Tab-separated table of C-alpha atoms in Angstrom:
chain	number	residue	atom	x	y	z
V	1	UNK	CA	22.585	-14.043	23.341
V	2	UNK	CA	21.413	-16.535	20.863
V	3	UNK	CA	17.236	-15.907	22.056
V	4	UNK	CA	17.537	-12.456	20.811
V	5	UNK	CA	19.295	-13.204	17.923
V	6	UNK	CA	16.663	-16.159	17.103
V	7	UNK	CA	13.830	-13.212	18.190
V	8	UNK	CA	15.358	-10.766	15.839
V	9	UNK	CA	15.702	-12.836	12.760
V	10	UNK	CA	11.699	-14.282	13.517
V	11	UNK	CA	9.842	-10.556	13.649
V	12	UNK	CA	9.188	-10.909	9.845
V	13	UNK	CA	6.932	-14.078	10.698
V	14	UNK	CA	5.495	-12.428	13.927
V	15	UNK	CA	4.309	-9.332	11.361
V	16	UNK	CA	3.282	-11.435	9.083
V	17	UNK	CA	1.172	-13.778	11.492
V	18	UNK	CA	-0.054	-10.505	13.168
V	19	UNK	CA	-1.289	-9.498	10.088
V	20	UNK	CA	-2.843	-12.241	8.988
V	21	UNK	CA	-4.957	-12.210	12.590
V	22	UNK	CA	-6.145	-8.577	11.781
V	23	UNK	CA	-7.197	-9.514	8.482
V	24	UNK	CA	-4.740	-8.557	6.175
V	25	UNK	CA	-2.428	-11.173	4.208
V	26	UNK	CA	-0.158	-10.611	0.886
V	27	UNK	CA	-3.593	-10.996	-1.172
V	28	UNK	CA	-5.152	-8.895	0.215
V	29	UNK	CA	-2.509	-5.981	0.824
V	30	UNK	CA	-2.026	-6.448	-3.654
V	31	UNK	CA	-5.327	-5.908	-4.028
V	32	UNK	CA	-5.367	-3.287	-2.155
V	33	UNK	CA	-2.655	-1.357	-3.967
V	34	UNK	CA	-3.662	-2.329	-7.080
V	35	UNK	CA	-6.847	-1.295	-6.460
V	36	UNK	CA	-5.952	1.887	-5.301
V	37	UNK	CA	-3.590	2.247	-8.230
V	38	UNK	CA	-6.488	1.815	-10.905
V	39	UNK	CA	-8.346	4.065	-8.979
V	40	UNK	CA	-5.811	7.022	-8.564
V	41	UNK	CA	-5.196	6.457	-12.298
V	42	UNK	CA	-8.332	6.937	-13.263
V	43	UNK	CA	-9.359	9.853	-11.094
V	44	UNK	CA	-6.054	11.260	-13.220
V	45	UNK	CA	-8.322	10.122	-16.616
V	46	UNK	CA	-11.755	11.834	-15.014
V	47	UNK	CA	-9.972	15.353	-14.790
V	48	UNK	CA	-7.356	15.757	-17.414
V	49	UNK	CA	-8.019	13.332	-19.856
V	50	UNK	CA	-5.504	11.134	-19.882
V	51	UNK	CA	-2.318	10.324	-17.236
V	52	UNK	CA	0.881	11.292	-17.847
V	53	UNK	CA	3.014	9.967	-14.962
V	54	UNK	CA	5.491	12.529	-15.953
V	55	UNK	CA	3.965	15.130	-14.960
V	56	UNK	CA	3.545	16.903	-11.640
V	57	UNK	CA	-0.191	17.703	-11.281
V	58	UNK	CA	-1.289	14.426	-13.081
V	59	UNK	CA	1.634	12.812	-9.897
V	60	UNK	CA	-0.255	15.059	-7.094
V	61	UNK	CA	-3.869	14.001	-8.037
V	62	UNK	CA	-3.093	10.414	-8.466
V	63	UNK	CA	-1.202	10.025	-5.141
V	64	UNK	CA	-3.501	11.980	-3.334
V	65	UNK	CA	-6.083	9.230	-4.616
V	66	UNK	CA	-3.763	6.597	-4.083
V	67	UNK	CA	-3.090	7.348	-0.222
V	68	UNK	CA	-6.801	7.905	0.391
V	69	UNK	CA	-7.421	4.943	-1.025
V	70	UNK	CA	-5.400	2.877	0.981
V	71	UNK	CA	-5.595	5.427	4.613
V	72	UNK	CA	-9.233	4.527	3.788
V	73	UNK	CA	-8.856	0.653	3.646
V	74	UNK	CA	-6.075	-0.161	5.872
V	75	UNK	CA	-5.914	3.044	8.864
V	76	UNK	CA	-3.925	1.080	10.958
V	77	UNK	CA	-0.828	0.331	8.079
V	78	UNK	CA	1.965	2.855	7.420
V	79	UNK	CA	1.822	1.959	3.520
V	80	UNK	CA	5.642	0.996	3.302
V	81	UNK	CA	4.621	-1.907	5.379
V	82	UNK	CA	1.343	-2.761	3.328
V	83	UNK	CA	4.010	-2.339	0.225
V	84	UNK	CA	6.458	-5.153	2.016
V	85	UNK	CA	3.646	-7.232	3.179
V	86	UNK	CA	2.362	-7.491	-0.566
V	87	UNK	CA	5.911	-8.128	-1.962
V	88	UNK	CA	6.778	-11.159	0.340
C-alpha cells in the first residue's frame, strides 16, 4: 500500500522529468505561451485595430491564434498541461 501511495504522490516529477527528455521544461513551455500570447494579440491588432479582450470576435481571433500557435509548437501537449508545466 505505501509503493502506490509513494508512486502516486511522485507522477508530478515523472511528468516533469519526461518532459524535460522530450525537450520541453518550464522555460520553455513560458515562452511558448507568451509567445503565442503576443502573437494572438497582435493578429487581434493586424485586423481590427486594436484588442479589446472584451469582446467576442477580438476573443475568437486571438484564441484561434493562440491554439495554433502552441498545436503548432508543442503537437504532442494538451495545453492545460503546457499551462501547469510553465506554472511549476
Amino acid at each position: 500500500m505505501n509503493s502506490s501511495i509513494s508512486c502516486c504522490t511522485s507522477i508530478p516529477k515523472v511528468l516533469l522529468a519526461w518532459a524535460d527528455n522530450a525537450g520541453m521544461n518550464k522555460i520553455k513551455a513560458q515562452t511558448l505561451l507568451n509567445s503565442a500570447d503576443a502573437l494572438a494579440v497582435a493578429d487581434v491588432v493586424i485586423q481590427y485595430g486594436h484588442y479589446d479582450a472584451d469582446s467576442k470576435a477580438h476573443g475568437e481571433v486571438y484564441m484561434r491564434t493562440f491554439i495554433h500557435k502552441v498545436a503548432q509548437e508543442a503537437p504532442d501537449w494538451k495545453l492545460g498541461d503546457l499551462m501547469a508545466l510553465a506554472h511549476s
